[in-house]
Amino acid sequence: MSMRPNLVRAVLLAACALTACDSGGNAAPPTLGTAPPTVSMPPTTTAPPPTTTAASTAPASLPPGTVELSPDGPWRRVDSAPGITQPGLTYELMEGLWVWLPTVEDLPNGINWVLNEEDLPVIEAYLQARLVFFRATKVDPINLEDPGWASWYSDAGEAYTAVLTPRQARHEVFDLAEGVVLRPLVLGEGRSEQSAIVLDCMLDGSVWRLPDGSVGEGSIPGIVENGLGALMSVTDDAWKVDGVSSEPEACR
């Protein structure tokens, strides 16, 4: 996937706003499920999977030279994930949460980035950061003290605290009942040894839920494509997330 320079700038500015770099009231990230999605899943993937249970069959063998996620990370390679029909690497990060990473370019279908050694630490840091969010929000009360916030977010999760605290007060939890599949890629534009932009067109079947089981504010049940943009940089000799913003272009 490629992006026009002005669009790259928009992602940078959005991520900047989400890390409280201005005082204009945009310092709280629109986290997953907080806004009604506007893009429906393509017809080829609208049928949801029967369950969110991890695949029971062994993952297929990979071609020589395929770059994989580190074997000691908080992920487990599986054979499939909800809504994924294309070849690539699929991992389960936790119950109801997967990531799919392309390993073969498919230009007619818009895949012109594949997992590679240079971008591997960026992708792994992004996944670690997203896992913190999903792990911290699945419990009541939301765990704003999870040590992962400091490990994988440059602001130690302060921007997320602003939007998660009200949900914490309402005893909301993030429900992954229909599953979430992350599909991140690293942009060529804006990429350097110290910074990168990750786009992620998630297959998102998550909602916020109140204690009585009703859907939380801004959430809509169902599986949709949900685009995110994340600004990444090297902080304290490690890749971390500087900001996360809603980015519809990630799904175009």
Short mmCIF file of C-alpha atoms in Angstrom, two decimals:
data_model
loop_
_atom_site.label_atom_id
_atom_site.label_comp_id
_atom_site.label_asym_id
_atom_site.label_seq_id
_atom_site.Cartn_x
_atom_site.Cartn_y
_atom_site.Cartn_z
CA MET A 1 0.00 0.00 0.00
CA SER A 2 1.24 3.49 -0.73
CA MET A 3 0.16 6.87 0.62
CA ARG A 4 0.37 10.37 -0.83
CA PRO A 5 2.76 12.69 1.06
CA ASN A 6 -0.11 14.89 2.31
CA LEU A 7 -1.83 11.79 3.68
CA VAL A 8 1.34 10.74 5.47
CA ARG A 9 1.41 14.23 6.99
CA ALA A 10 -2.21 13.80 8.11
CA VAL A 11 -1.33 10.56 9.91
CA LEU A 12 1.62 12.24 11.60
CA LEU A 13 -0.50 15.18 12.73
CA ALA A 14 -3.26 12.91 14.00
CA ALA A 15 -0.84 10.79 15.98
CA CYS A 16 0.78 13.97 17.30
CA ALA A 17 -2.59 15.18 18.56
CA LEU A 18 -3.18 11.89 20.30
CA THR A 19 0.00 12.19 22.35
CA ALA A 20 -1.11 15.55 23.75
CA CYS A 21 1.39 17.55 21.69
CA ASP A 22 -1.18 20.34 21.43
CA SER A 23 -3.71 21.73 23.84
CA GLY A 24 -6.70 21.69 21.53
CA GLY A 25 -8.65 18.91 23.20
CA ASN A 26 -7.50 16.16 20.84
CA ALA A 27 -5.18 14.46 23.28
CA ALA A 28 -7.42 11.42 23.82
CA PRO A 29 -7.16 8.62 21.27
CA PRO A 30 -10.42 7.34 19.70
CA THR A 31 -9.79 3.80 20.88
CA LEU A 32 -11.30 0.72 19.28
CA GLY A 33 -15.05 0.64 19.47
CA THR A 34 -15.51 4.24 20.62
CA ALA A 35 -16.90 5.45 17.29
CA PRO A 36 -19.46 3.86 14.96
CA PRO A 37 -17.56 2.18 12.10
CA THR A 38 -18.29 3.49 8.64
CA VAL A 39 -16.81 0.81 6.39
CA SER A 40 -18.48 -2.58 6.05
CA MET A 41 -16.49 -5.75 5.57
CA PRO A 42 -16.12 -6.76 1.91
CA PRO A 43 -18.58 -9.42 0.67
CA THR A 44 -15.84 -12.05 0.60
CA THR A 45 -15.37 -11.76 4.35
CA THR A 46 -18.79 -10.82 5.70
CA ALA A 47 -19.62 -14.30 6.95
CA PRO A 48 -18.26 -14.43 10.51
CA PRO A 49 -16.41 -17.51 11.71
CA PRO A 50 -18.32 -20.03 13.81
CA THR A 51 -16.19 -19.36 16.91
CA THR A 52 -13.14 -17.45 18.07
CA THR A 53 -11.39 -20.63 19.11
CA ALA A 54 -7.82 -20.97 17.89
CA ALA A 55 -7.20 -23.27 14.96
CA SER A 56 -6.89 -26.92 15.90
CA THR A 57 -4.72 -27.90 12.95
CA ALA A 58 -0.98 -27.34 12.69
CA PRO A 59 0.12 -24.25 10.72
CA ALA A 60 1.19 -24.88 7.16
CA SER A 61 4.89 -25.03 6.37
CA LEU A 62 6.49 -21.82 5.11
CA PRO A 63 8.67 -21.16 2.05
CA PRO A 64 12.41 -20.86 2.78
CA GLY A 65 13.41 -17.34 3.76
CA THR A 66 10.04 -16.35 5.24
CA VAL A 67 10.43 -13.82 8.07
CA GLU A 68 8.42 -14.79 11.16
CA LEU A 69 7.65 -13.13 14.48
CA SER A 70 10.12 -13.85 17.29
CA PRO A 71 9.43 -17.27 18.85
CA ASP A 72 9.61 -15.88 22.40
CA GLY A 73 6.93 -13.22 21.89
CA PRO A 74 3.38 -13.24 23.33
CA TRP A 75 1.91 -14.85 20.22
CA ARG A 76 1.33 -18.35 18.91
CA ARG A 77 1.34 -19.22 15.24
CA VAL A 78 -1.95 -20.78 14.11
CA ASP A 79 -3.39 -21.97 10.84
CA SER A 80 -6.24 -19.48 10.43
CA ALA A 81 -8.08 -16.45 11.78
CA PRO A 82 -11.63 -15.12 11.26
CA GLY A 83 -12.20 -13.69 7.80
CA ILE A 84 -8.70 -14.43 6.48
CA THR A 85 -8.49 -16.34 3.21
CA GLN A 86 -5.20 -15.02 1.79
CA PRO A 87 -1.83 -16.73 2.33
CA GLY A 88 0.43 -15.35 5.01
CA LEU A 89 1.38 -15.68 8.67
CA THR A 90 -1.39 -15.87 11.27
CA TYR A 91 -0.80 -15.64 15.01
CA GLU A 92 -3.07 -15.69 18.04
CA LEU A 93 -2.14 -13.00 20.58
CA MET A 94 -4.84 -13.83 23.10
CA GLU A 95 -8.30 -15.37 23.03
CA GLY A 96 -10.31 -13.53 20.38
CA LEU A 97 -7.33 -11.54 19.04
CA TRP A 98 -5.23 -12.47 16.01
CA VAL A 99 -2.78 -10.84 13.63
CA TRP A 100 -2.35 -11.63 9.95
CA LEU A 101 0.86 -10.64 8.15
CA PRO A 102 1.34 -10.98 4.39
CA THR A 103 4.38 -12.88 3.16
CA VAL A 104 3.76 -12.64 -0.59
CA GLU A 105 3.15 -9.50 -2.62
CA ASP A 106 -0.22 -9.42 -4.38
CA LEU A 107 -0.38 -6.13 -6.23
CA PRO A 108 -3.82 -6.72 -7.85
CA ASN A 109 -5.24 -7.04 -4.34
CA GLY A 110 -3.30 -4.08 -2.94
CA ILE A 111 -0.64 -6.03 -1.05
CA ASN A 112 2.75 -4.47 -1.77
CA TRP A 113 4.27 -4.84 1.70
CA VAL A 114 5.34 -8.10 3.29
CA LEU A 115 6.89 -8.82 6.67
CA ASN A 116 10.67 -8.29 6.44
CA GLU A 117 13.67 -8.17 8.76
CA GLU A 118 13.93 -4.38 8.74
CA ASP A 119 10.30 -3.82 9.75
CA LEU A 120 10.05 -6.80 12.10
CA PRO A 121 10.91 -4.83 15.30
CA VAL A 122 8.39 -2.13 14.36
CA ILE A 123 5.60 -4.66 13.83
CA GLU A 124 6.45 -6.55 17.01
CA ALA A 125 6.43 -3.34 19.07
CA TYR A 126 3.09 -2.35 17.54
CA LEU A 127 1.61 -5.76 18.38
CA GLN A 128 2.95 -5.59 21.93
CA ALA A 129 1.36 -2.17 22.36
CA ARG A 130 -2.00 -3.25 20.96
CA LEU A 131 -1.94 -6.35 23.15
CA VAL A 132 -1.56 -4.10 26.20
CA PHE A 133 -4.75 -2.24 25.22
CA PHE A 134 -6.77 -5.40 24.67
CA ARG A 135 -5.43 -7.07 27.80
CA ALA A 136 -6.04 -4.03 30.00
CA THR A 137 -9.59 -3.40 28.78
CA LYS A 138 -10.97 -6.93 29.00
CA VAL A 139 -11.16 -6.74 32.82
CA ASP A 140 -13.26 -4.71 35.24
CA PRO A 141 -11.88 -2.35 36.33
CA ILE A 142 -9.83 -1.47 33.26
CA ASN A 143 -6.19 -1.96 34.19
CA LEU A 144 -4.54 1.42 33.75
CA GLU A 145 -1.61 0.18 35.85
CA ASP A 146 -0.56 -2.58 33.45
CA PRO A 147 3.26 -2.29 33.16
CA GLY A 148 2.92 -2.73 29.40
CA TRP A 149 1.75 0.88 29.02
CA ALA A 150 5.19 2.11 30.07
CA SER A 151 7.00 -0.59 28.09
CA TRP A 152 5.32 -0.03 24.72
CA TYR A 153 3.91 3.53 24.69
CA SER A 154 6.22 6.54 24.73
CA ASP A 155 3.81 8.44 26.99
CA ALA A 156 3.28 5.40 29.26
CA GLY A 157 -0.34 5.29 28.11
CA GLU A 158 -1.31 8.75 29.39
CA ALA A 159 -3.28 9.59 26.23
CA TYR A 160 -5.31 6.40 26.61
CA THR A 161 -5.95 7.11 30.28
CA ALA A 162 -8.03 10.15 29.31
CA VAL A 163 -10.55 8.07 27.36
CA LEU A 164 -10.40 4.87 29.36
CA THR A 165 -10.97 6.45 32.77
CA PRO A 166 -14.64 7.31 32.09
CA ARG A 167 -15.27 3.77 30.82
CA GLN A 168 -13.49 2.41 33.86
CA ALA A 169 -15.84 4.44 36.05
CA ARG A 170 -18.82 2.90 34.24
CA HIS A 171 -17.31 -0.58 34.72
CA GLU A 172 -17.22 -1.17 30.96
CA VAL A 173 -15.15 -3.98 29.45
CA PHE A 174 -13.98 -4.54 25.89
CA ASP A 175 -15.74 -7.59 24.46
CA LEU A 176 -13.91 -9.58 21.76
CA ALA A 177 -16.73 -12.09 21.36
CA GLU A 178 -16.77 -11.83 17.54
CA GLY A 179 -12.99 -11.58 17.28
CA VAL A 180 -10.48 -8.98 16.12
CA VAL A 181 -7.86 -9.59 13.44
CA LEU A 182 -5.05 -7.04 13.19
CA ARG A 183 -3.62 -6.57 9.69
CA PRO A 184 -0.75 -4.09 10.09
CA LEU A 185 1.82 -2.89 7.58
CA VAL A 186 4.72 -0.44 7.71
CA LEU A 187 4.61 2.47 5.27
CA GLY A 188 7.59 3.27 3.08
CA GLU A 189 6.89 7.01 3.36
CA GLY A 190 8.04 8.52 6.63
CA ARG A 191 10.19 5.48 7.40
CA SER A 192 13.61 5.97 8.95
CA GLU A 193 15.84 4.21 11.45
CA GLN A 194 14.14 6.15 14.23
CA SER A 195 10.51 6.51 13.11
CA ALA A 196 7.81 4.67 11.21
CA ILE A 197 4.08 4.74 10.48
CA VAL A 198 2.00 1.60 10.86
CA LEU A 199 -1.38 1.30 9.17
CA ASP A 200 -3.78 -1.38 10.35
CA CYS A 201 -7.02 -2.33 8.62
CA MET A 202 -8.48 -4.50 11.36
CA LEU A 203 -11.35 -6.95 10.97
CA ASP A 204 -13.08 -5.65 14.07
CA GLY A 205 -15.82 -7.57 15.85
CA SER A 206 -15.38 -5.92 19.25
CA VAL A 207 -17.67 -3.74 21.36
CA TRP A 208 -17.65 -2.06 24.73
CA ARG A 209 -20.12 -3.64 27.16
CA LEU A 210 -21.68 -2.39 30.38
CA PRO A 211 -22.14 -4.64 33.43
CA ASP A 212 -25.70 -5.49 32.38
CA GLY A 213 -24.47 -6.75 28.99
CA SER A 214 -25.70 -3.78 26.98
CA VAL A 215 -23.44 -2.14 24.41
CA GLY A 216 -21.34 0.78 25.58
CA GLU A 217 -21.45 4.28 24.17
CA GLY A 218 -20.36 4.56 20.54
CA SER A 219 -20.09 0.81 19.90
CA ILE A 220 -22.00 -1.08 17.21
CA PRO A 221 -22.14 -4.90 17.22
CA GLY A 222 -20.95 -6.76 14.14
CA ILE A 223 -17.75 -7.27 12.18
CA VAL A 224 -16.41 -4.31 10.19
CA GLU A 225 -13.17 -3.02 8.77
CA ASN A 226 -11.67 -0.48 11.16
CA GLY A 227 -8.61 1.52 10.08
CA LEU A 228 -5.94 2.74 12.48
CA GLY A 229 -2.72 4.67 12.05
CA ALA A 230 0.10 4.47 14.59
CA LEU A 231 3.14 6.70 14.78
CA MET A 232 6.15 4.75 16.04
CA SER A 233 9.58 5.92 17.16
CA VAL A 234 12.66 4.66 18.93
CA THR A 235 12.51 5.71 22.59
CA ASP A 236 15.05 4.52 25.15
CA ASP A 237 16.59 2.27 22.48
CA ALA A 238 13.28 0.49 21.80
CA TRP A 239 10.44 0.95 19.34
CA LYS A 240 7.34 2.38 21.02
CA VAL A 241 3.97 3.81 19.97
CA ASP A 242 3.81 7.61 20.04
CA GLY A 243 0.14 7.83 19.15
CA VAL A 244 -2.80 5.92 17.68
CA SER A 245 -5.51 7.52 15.57
CA SER A 246 -8.48 6.49 13.50
CA GLU A 247 -7.29 6.26 9.87
CA PRO A 248 -9.89 5.24 7.23
CA GLU A 249 -7.20 5.29 4.52
CA ALA A 250 -5.75 2.14 6.09
CA CYS A 251 -8.66 0.20 4.56
CA ARG A 252 -8.46 1.69 1.05
#
